[in-house]
């Protein structure tokens, strides 16, 4: 049975008007500009770009303002906007080895060529509230030092020279695209990486943490973590050559994982890979750990039944827009569904009562 | 619409520079250098996206990382030169300026624009990059040995 009802229009309009008013808050307080969000809440902007899967800081800032700071709602707005854009093409794969690094650290080598560059990090801060930020104040210019020129080589390259780490051989297979074709199992690594880079940060973090605590342990070291900007190059069909069409800031994490060998692979270090839009370090490390856990099959490891090894479980539950869409739809009217459930429960109770009375009579 | 221009390396360089220029900067430098010539649109400015790709493990098989917004346009000058622009973001005015500069760089105006627009843009963008790199360099760790435990 399907029953169409009307009557909510005025209530909905009024709810939207109140939402707008609540979004603005106390009008005695200056309104927040999207440029302020872009510049001063940049890590929230980065998360919205990463999980919204669209690199555009101004749009992400607007979405955060519209969503009243609810980042999943902001990601939803970005995903919806993204579907309205015509796609001009795909870029050439970005060269993270040529990154202009703001930050570059290795937990496996102290003295690596190019050095340990801390960058603008929260690490080593004392996590004490800074009440100076509650008052207006000028920030002194950060110190500078003469910078070395030239690209900063990847750390895994050093281990490769000794043959102690698995290679990531060059391959030009066109990757599948989950924004064009539904995500289906089995998912190859390219598809898994696409799903993971836009996956919910909290879900990815939880799964990565579960591998560290023993659910599919893979002994990860952060071989290298780097944050910086890379140019994006695209072939322009009407020109017949490639040009740089812009620059994006990325966070890249390469893990080096202990591996005692398997039926198919010699003992060596293996690798997990995380690459995420923006300065998004927690997410990139989490992605690398989960990527490595999902690689159990191609490395000939045992499936110990850990959640992080289950590609279907991970990939079908990692997208916060799909998840929140299905989760939140249950608050929308289900009057008819519920009516039939109600009928069913009443019927079952009638039958149970009748049964009891019959037993009592016997 | 394929262009006949063969020597694409300098063109690739200036188009890449224009795509990465800060908002409004190329247009301001162009307007300071000359009065804009008349043109007709071949493709009016259009906002779309490009799927950014990366490689697994930085060097392996490509995967789709996510999209970025891009504005593109194409125009032709009265003298016939065709200018193209593909630039990051949703910036129609900047795409128009970039396509105009691309077209003008194929005319006798090239030397003037190279000096007053392209070189100026390149200097500004390199200075900004160098300032950032210098701040990063200041956070480089200089390890020193406190004690060695091998007596």
Short mmCIF file of C-alpha atoms in Angstrom, two decimals, chain A residues 53-56 58-59 81-82 86-94 96 101-102 110 114 116-119 141 143-147 154 168-173 175-177 190 193-194 197 229 233-234 236-239 241-242 244-247 250 252 254 271 273 275 277, chain B residues 1-3 5 8 11-12 15-17 19-20 23 43 46-72 74 84-90 102 129-143 145:
data_model
loop_
_atom_site.label_atom_id
_atom_site.label_comp_id
_atom_site.label_asym_id
_atom_site.label_seq_id
_atom_site.Cartn_x
_atom_site.Cartn_y
_atom_site.Cartn_z
CA UNK A 53 36.81 14.22 -3.52
CA UNK A 54 37.02 17.68 -5.09
CA UNK A 55 40.03 19.97 -4.71
CA UNK A 56 38.70 23.52 -4.42
CA UNK A 58 36.92 28.13 -1.76
CA UNK A 59 34.06 25.69 -2.37
CA UNK A 81 28.11 19.93 -6.48
CA UNK A 82 30.77 17.68 -8.05
CA UNK A 86 31.39 18.30 -16.78
CA UNK A 87 34.60 16.27 -16.65
CA UNK A 88 37.29 17.65 -18.97
CA UNK A 89 39.56 14.64 -18.59
CA UNK A 90 42.08 13.01 -16.29
CA UNK A 91 45.50 14.30 -15.32
CA UNK A 92 48.77 12.51 -15.81
CA UNK A 93 49.74 10.78 -12.55
CA UNK A 94 51.17 13.41 -10.18
CA UNK A 96 55.09 13.11 -5.59
CA UNK A 101 57.75 19.69 0.68
CA UNK A 102 56.42 21.70 3.62
CA UNK A 110 67.38 9.41 11.05
CA UNK A 114 67.08 15.90 2.31
CA UNK A 116 63.87 15.57 8.53
CA UNK A 117 61.71 18.63 7.87
CA UNK A 118 59.09 19.08 10.57
CA UNK A 119 56.92 21.69 8.85
CA UNK A 141 56.77 35.77 11.03
CA UNK A 143 61.90 31.93 10.84
CA UNK A 144 63.47 31.15 7.49
CA UNK A 145 66.67 29.39 6.52
CA UNK A 146 68.32 28.88 3.17
CA UNK A 147 66.65 25.94 1.48
CA UNK A 154 61.57 9.12 -1.63
CA UNK A 168 56.22 -0.66 -7.08
CA UNK A 169 56.94 -1.23 -10.77
CA UNK A 170 55.73 1.31 -13.30
CA UNK A 171 52.44 0.30 -14.82
CA UNK A 172 50.12 2.29 -17.04
CA UNK A 173 46.90 0.28 -16.76
CA UNK A 175 42.50 2.80 -13.44
CA UNK A 176 38.86 1.96 -12.72
CA UNK A 177 36.80 4.92 -11.48
CA UNK A 190 43.74 1.12 -7.78
CA UNK A 193 43.07 3.36 -3.11
CA UNK A 194 40.45 5.58 -4.75
CA UNK A 197 41.50 8.35 -0.18
CA UNK A 229 52.43 20.86 -3.35
CA UNK A 233 49.59 18.07 -15.62
CA UNK A 234 46.93 17.21 -18.19
CA UNK A 236 45.00 19.02 -23.71
CA UNK A 237 43.36 17.33 -26.71
CA UNK A 238 43.00 20.51 -28.77
CA UNK A 239 46.69 21.32 -28.26
CA UNK A 241 50.50 18.31 -25.62
CA UNK A 242 50.29 18.38 -21.84
CA UNK A 244 50.24 22.10 -15.98
CA UNK A 245 46.71 23.14 -15.14
CA UNK A 246 47.31 23.86 -11.47
CA UNK A 247 48.84 22.72 -8.22
CA UNK A 250 48.91 16.47 -0.90
CA UNK A 252 51.68 11.15 1.24
CA UNK A 254 54.55 5.30 2.72
CA UNK A 271 54.62 -1.29 1.52
CA UNK A 273 50.44 3.66 0.57
CA UNK A 275 47.86 9.77 -0.51
CA UNK A 277 44.28 15.87 -0.77
CA UNK B 1 40.57 22.73 -33.39
CA UNK B 2 44.12 21.35 -33.23
CA UNK B 3 46.67 24.12 -33.59
CA UNK B 5 51.97 25.55 -33.78
CA UNK B 8 55.08 23.79 -28.09
CA UNK B 11 53.94 27.58 -25.07
CA UNK B 12 53.62 24.72 -22.62
CA UNK B 15 50.30 28.12 -20.34
CA UNK B 16 51.44 26.21 -17.23
CA UNK B 17 52.54 29.45 -15.59
CA UNK B 19 47.24 28.19 -14.98
CA UNK B 20 49.00 28.44 -11.61
CA UNK B 23 43.69 34.93 -8.71
CA UNK B 43 34.56 28.32 -26.47
CA UNK B 46 33.32 26.87 -18.89
CA UNK B 47 33.75 25.40 -15.41
CA UNK B 48 34.35 21.67 -15.08
CA UNK B 49 36.61 19.17 -13.41
CA UNK B 50 39.69 17.09 -14.03
CA UNK B 51 40.25 13.75 -12.35
CA UNK B 52 43.65 13.96 -10.66
CA UNK B 53 45.58 10.70 -10.85
CA UNK B 54 48.45 9.40 -8.78
CA UNK B 55 50.44 6.17 -8.63
CA UNK B 56 50.24 3.44 -5.97
CA UNK B 57 53.45 3.61 -3.96
CA UNK B 58 54.30 6.81 -5.91
CA UNK B 59 55.75 4.80 -8.81
CA UNK B 60 53.30 1.94 -9.50
CA UNK B 61 49.93 1.60 -11.19
CA UNK B 62 47.81 4.76 -11.55
CA UNK B 63 44.69 5.35 -9.46
CA UNK B 64 42.08 8.10 -9.31
CA UNK B 65 42.82 10.42 -6.39
CA UNK B 66 39.92 12.84 -6.75
CA UNK B 67 38.82 15.72 -8.92
CA UNK B 68 39.80 19.38 -9.03
CA UNK B 69 37.84 22.28 -10.47
CA UNK B 70 39.11 23.68 -13.77
CA UNK B 71 38.00 26.56 -15.98
CA UNK B 72 38.71 26.43 -19.70
CA UNK B 74 39.32 29.29 -26.23
CA UNK B 84 43.52 28.47 -25.06
CA UNK B 85 43.31 28.33 -21.29
CA UNK B 86 42.90 25.48 -18.83
CA UNK B 87 43.31 26.85 -15.34
CA UNK B 88 42.71 25.56 -11.83
CA UNK B 89 39.62 26.71 -9.96
CA UNK B 90 36.40 28.46 -10.96
CA UNK B 102 48.26 32.72 -24.95
CA UNK B 129 57.68 29.29 -3.35
CA UNK B 130 61.16 30.20 -2.12
CA UNK B 131 59.73 31.92 0.98
CA UNK B 132 57.75 28.77 1.80
CA UNK B 133 60.73 26.50 1.16
CA UNK B 134 62.85 28.70 3.45
CA UNK B 135 60.30 28.33 6.27
CA UNK B 136 60.31 24.56 5.75
CA UNK B 137 64.13 24.57 5.80
CA UNK B 138 64.08 26.38 9.15
CA UNK B 139 62.19 23.37 10.61
CA UNK B 140 64.84 20.88 9.44
CA UNK B 141 66.26 18.90 12.33
CA UNK B 142 70.00 19.14 12.99
CA UNK B 143 70.80 16.03 15.04
CA UNK B 145 75.18 13.30 19.47
#
